[in-house]
C-alpha positions as CSV (number, residue, x, y, z in Angstrom):
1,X,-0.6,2.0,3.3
2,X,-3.8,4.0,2.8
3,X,-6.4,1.6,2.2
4,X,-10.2,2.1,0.6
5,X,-11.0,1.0,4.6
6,X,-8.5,3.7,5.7
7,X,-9.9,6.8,4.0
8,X,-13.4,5.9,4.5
9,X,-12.3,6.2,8.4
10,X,-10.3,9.3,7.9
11,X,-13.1,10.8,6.1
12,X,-15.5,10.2,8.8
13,X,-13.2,11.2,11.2
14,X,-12.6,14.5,9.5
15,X,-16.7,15.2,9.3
16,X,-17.1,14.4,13.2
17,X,-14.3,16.4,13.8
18,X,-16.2,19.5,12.0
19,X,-19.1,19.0,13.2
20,X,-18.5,19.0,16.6
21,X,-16.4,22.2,16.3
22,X,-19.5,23.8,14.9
23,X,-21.7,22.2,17.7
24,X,-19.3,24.1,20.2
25,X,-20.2,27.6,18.7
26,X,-24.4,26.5,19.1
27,X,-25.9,26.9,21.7
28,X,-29.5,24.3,22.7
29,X,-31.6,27.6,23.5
30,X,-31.0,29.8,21.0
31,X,-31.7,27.3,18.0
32,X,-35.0,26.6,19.8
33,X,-35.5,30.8,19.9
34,X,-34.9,30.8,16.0
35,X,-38.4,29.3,15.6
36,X,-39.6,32.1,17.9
37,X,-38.5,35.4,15.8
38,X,-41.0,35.9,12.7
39,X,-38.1,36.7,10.4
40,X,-35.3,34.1,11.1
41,X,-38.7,31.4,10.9
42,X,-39.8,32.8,7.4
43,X,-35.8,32.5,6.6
44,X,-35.4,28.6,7.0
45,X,-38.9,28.0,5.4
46,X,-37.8,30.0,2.1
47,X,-34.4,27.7,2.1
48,X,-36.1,24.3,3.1
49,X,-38.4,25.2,0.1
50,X,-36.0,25.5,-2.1
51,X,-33.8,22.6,-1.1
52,X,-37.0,20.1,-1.2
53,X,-39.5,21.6,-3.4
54,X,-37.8,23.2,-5.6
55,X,-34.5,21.9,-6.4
56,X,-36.1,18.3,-6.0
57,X,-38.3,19.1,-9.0
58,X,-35.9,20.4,-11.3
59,X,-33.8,17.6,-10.8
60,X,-37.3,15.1,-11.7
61,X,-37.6,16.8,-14.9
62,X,-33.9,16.4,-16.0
63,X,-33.6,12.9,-15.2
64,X,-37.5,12.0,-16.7
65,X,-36.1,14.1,-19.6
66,X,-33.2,11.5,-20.2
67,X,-30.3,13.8,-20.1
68,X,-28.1,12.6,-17.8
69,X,-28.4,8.6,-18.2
70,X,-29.8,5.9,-15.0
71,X,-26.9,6.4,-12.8
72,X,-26.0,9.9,-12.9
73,X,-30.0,10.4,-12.9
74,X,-30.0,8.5,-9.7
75,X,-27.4,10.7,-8.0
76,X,-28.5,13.5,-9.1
77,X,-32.4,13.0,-7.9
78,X,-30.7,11.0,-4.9
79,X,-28.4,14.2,-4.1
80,X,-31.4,16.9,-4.4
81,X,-33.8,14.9,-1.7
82,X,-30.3,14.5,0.7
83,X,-30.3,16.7,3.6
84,X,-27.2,19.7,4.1
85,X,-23.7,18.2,3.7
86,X,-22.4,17.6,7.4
87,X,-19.4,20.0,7.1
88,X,-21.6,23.2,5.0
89,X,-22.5,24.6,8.3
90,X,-18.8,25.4,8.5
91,X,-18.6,27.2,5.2
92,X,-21.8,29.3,6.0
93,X,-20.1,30.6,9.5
94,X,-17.0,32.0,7.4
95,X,-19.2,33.6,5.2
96,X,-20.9,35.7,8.2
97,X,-23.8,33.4,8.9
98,X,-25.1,33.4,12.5
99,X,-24.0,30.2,14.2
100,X,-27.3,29.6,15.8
101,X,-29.9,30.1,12.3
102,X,-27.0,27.8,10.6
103,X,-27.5,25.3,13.1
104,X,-31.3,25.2,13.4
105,X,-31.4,25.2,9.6
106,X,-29.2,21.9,9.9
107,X,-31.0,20.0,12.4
108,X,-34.4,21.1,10.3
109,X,-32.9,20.4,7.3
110,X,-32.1,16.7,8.4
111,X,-35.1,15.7,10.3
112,X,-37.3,17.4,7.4
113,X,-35.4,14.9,4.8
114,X,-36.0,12.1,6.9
115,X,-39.6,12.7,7.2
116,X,-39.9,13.1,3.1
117,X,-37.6,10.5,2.2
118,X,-40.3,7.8,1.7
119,X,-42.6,10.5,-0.2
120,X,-39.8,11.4,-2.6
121,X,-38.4,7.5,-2.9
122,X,-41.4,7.4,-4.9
123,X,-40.2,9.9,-7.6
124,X,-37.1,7.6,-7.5
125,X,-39.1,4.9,-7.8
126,X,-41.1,6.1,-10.6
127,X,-38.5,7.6,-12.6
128,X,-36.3,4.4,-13.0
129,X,-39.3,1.8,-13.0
130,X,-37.7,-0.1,-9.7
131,X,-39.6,-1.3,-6.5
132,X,-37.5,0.0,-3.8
133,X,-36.9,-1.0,-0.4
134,X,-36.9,2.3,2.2
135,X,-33.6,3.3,3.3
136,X,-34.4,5.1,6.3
137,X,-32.4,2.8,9.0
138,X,-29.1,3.5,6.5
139,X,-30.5,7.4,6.6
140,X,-30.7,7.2,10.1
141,X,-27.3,5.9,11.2
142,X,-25.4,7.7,8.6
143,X,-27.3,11.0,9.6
144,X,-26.5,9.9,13.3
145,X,-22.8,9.4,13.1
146,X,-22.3,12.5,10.6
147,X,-24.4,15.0,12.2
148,X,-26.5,14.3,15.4
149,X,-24.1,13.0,17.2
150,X,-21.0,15.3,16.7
151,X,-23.9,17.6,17.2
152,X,-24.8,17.3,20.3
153,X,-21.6,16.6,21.6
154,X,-20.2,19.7,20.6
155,X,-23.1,21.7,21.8
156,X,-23.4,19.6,25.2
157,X,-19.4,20.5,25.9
158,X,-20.6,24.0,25.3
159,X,-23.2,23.6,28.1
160,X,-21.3,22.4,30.7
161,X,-17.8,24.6,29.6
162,X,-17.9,27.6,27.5
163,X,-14.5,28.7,27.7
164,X,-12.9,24.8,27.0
165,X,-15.6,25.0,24.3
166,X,-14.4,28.6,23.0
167,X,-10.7,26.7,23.3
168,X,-11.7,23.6,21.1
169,X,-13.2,25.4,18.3
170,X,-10.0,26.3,15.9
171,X,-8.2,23.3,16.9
172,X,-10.9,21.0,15.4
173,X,-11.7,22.6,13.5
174,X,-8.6,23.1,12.0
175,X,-7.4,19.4,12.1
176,X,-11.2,18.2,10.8
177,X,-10.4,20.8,7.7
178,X,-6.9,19.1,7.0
179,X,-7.4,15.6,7.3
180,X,-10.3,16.4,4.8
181,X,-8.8,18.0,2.4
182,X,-6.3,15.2,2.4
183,X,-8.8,12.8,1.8
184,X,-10.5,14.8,-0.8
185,X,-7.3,15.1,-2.8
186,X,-6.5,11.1,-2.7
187,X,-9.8,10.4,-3.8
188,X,-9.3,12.7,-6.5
189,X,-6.5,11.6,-7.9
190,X,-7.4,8.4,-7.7
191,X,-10.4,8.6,-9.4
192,X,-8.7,11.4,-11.7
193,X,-9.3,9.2,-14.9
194,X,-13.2,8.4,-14.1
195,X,-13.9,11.6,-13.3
196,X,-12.5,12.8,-16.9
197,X,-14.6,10.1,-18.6
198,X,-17.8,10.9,-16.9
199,X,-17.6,14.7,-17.6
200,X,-17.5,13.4,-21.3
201,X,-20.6,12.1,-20.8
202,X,-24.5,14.2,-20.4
203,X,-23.9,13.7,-17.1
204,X,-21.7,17.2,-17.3
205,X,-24.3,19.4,-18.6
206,X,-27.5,18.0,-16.5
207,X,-25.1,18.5,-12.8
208,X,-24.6,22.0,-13.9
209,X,-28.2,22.7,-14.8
210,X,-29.3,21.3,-11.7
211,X,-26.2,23.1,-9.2
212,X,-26.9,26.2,-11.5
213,X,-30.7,26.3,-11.2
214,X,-30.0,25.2,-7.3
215,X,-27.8,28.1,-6.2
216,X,-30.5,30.3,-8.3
217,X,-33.4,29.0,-6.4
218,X,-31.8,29.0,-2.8
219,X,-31.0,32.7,-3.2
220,X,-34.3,33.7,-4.6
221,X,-36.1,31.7,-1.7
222,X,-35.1,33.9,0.9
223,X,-36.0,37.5,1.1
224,X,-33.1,39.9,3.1
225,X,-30.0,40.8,2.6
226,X,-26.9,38.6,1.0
227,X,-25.8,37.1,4.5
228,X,-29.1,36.0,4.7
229,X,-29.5,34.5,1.4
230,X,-26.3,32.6,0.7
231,X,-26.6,29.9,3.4
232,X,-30.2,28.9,1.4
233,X,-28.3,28.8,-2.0
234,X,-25.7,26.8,-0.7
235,X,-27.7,24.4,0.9
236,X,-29.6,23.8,-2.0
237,X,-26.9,22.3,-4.1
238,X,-24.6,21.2,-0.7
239,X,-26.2,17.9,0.1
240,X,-24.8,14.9,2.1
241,X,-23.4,12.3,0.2
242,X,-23.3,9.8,2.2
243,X,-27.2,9.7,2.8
244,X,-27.3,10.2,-1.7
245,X,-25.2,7.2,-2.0
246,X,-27.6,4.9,0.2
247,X,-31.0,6.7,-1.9
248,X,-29.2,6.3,-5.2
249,X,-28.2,2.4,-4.7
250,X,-31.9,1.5,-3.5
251,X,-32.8,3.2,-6.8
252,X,-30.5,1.0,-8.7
253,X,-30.9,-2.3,-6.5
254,X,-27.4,-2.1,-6.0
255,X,-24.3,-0.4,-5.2
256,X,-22.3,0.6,-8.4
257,X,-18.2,2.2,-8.4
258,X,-20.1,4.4,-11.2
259,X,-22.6,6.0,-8.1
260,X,-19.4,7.2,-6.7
261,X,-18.1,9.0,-9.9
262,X,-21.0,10.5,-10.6
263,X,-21.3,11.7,-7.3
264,X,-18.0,13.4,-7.4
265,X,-18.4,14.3,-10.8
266,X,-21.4,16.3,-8.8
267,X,-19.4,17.8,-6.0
268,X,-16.7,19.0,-8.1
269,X,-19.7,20.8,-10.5
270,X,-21.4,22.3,-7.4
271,X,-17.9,23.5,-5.7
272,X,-17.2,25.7,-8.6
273,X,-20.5,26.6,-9.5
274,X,-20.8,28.1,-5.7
275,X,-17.6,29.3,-6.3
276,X,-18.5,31.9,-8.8
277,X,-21.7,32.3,-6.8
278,X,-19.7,33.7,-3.5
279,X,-17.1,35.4,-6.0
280,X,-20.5,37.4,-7.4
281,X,-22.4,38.0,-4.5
282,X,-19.1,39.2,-2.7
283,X,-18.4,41.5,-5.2
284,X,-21.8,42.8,-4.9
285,X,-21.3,43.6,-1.3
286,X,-18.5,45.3,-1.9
């Protein structure tokens, strides 16, 4: 029987899985030489301002403007101060991204968030009148487990074997991609009649100003061509939610079921909302 226990394991599972097959397409030295080329630098710095400048701040003025109610205004603000959701990486490789700016823009990504979390718990702070204790052990070992680690393991297997690394990739790959979509479609059903309710709510309209404006901002951010610009607008609205969970219950002083729906509520807005984005932009190529 597949308990709550169960599919929080398979999930995590899944997301290591992932992980370290992207981690055995990086390689250490050429994330390091990203930093080094003029363009691919002025890349990552457009799309980390957009996912913690800008996005953050269009998310502050929703929520202080009321629309969306305390906890979906916790997710939300929670969700656009998260780093890159562990598995996007993945996504951004099948839409032509190069494996090593992807990476780098990862690893970034996630130590940048961890820097500004206590700076931005502030605008959590301030926005629903709550003291809050800093999260950044939770940040850490969720950010560890989810990213880092898979990470480096993926990437160290690469090191010392290329062509068992090469061998592992679609394999993992594959079987991280299942067992995720497995668990994505239990939790969906199950929560099926939550998730109806809360699109009733402003909740609806205030996640697809803030996915909408997100995927906006990420593409104007970066300057080249679309291969270069859809990773940013991705990322800006692709955030891990693990890492929102733990910012958005230290906003509330506790962990409520209705964090969770409104955080899927989210991920289902910002799926289909990059949806039409790719559909747009690959049309465009075209």
């Amino acid at each position: 029987m597949l308990t709550p226990s169960l599919i929080k394991l398979l999930a995590a599972s899944s997301v290591f899985l992932l992980v370290v097959s992207i981690g055995l397409q990086a390689r250490f030295g050429s994330i390091f030489r990203v930093f080094s080329d003029a363009q691919d630098r002025q890349k990552i710095l457009g799309a980390l301002a957009a996912m913690f400048v800008a996005v953050p701040l269009v998310a502050y003025l929703v929520v202080r403007m009321g629309v969306p109610g305390p906890t979906a205004g916790a997710v939300i603000l929670a969700l656009s101060i998260a780093p890159i959701a562990p598995i996007l990486p993945r996504k951004q490789l099948k839409f032509g991204g190069d494996t090593d700016w992807v990476t780098a823009f990862q690893v970034t990504g996630t130590l940048l968030s961890l820097v500004l979390a206590p700076l931005y718990l502030g605008l959590l702070s301030s926005a629903f009148g709550v003291q809050m204790d800093s999260p950044i052990s939770a940040m850490m070992t969720t950010l560890g487990m989810t990213v880092f680690v898979p990470l480096l393991i993926g990437m160290g297997l690469r090191q010392a074997s290329p062509e068992l690394a090469s061998r592992l990739v679609r394999p993992l790959g594959l079987a991280g991609t299942v067992i995720l979509a497995g668990v994505a479609l239990l939790i969906l059903v199950g929560m099926w009649p939550a998730l109806v309710a809360a699109a009733s709510t402003p909740a609806l309209p205030a996640s697809l100003v803030v996915a909408i404006s997100g995927v906006i901002l990420g593409h104007l951010f970066v300057r080249g061509d679309v291969s270069d610009k859809v990773p940013s607008a991705e990322a800006a609205v692709s955030r891990h939610p693990g890492v929102a969970l733990t910012l958005a219950g230290a906003a509330l002083g506790e962990t409520q079921p209705e964090l969770l729906v409104n955080l899927l509520l989210f991920v289902v807005v910002a799926t289909v909302v990059l949806a039409a984005y790719q559909f747009m932009v690959g049309s465009e190529a075209r």
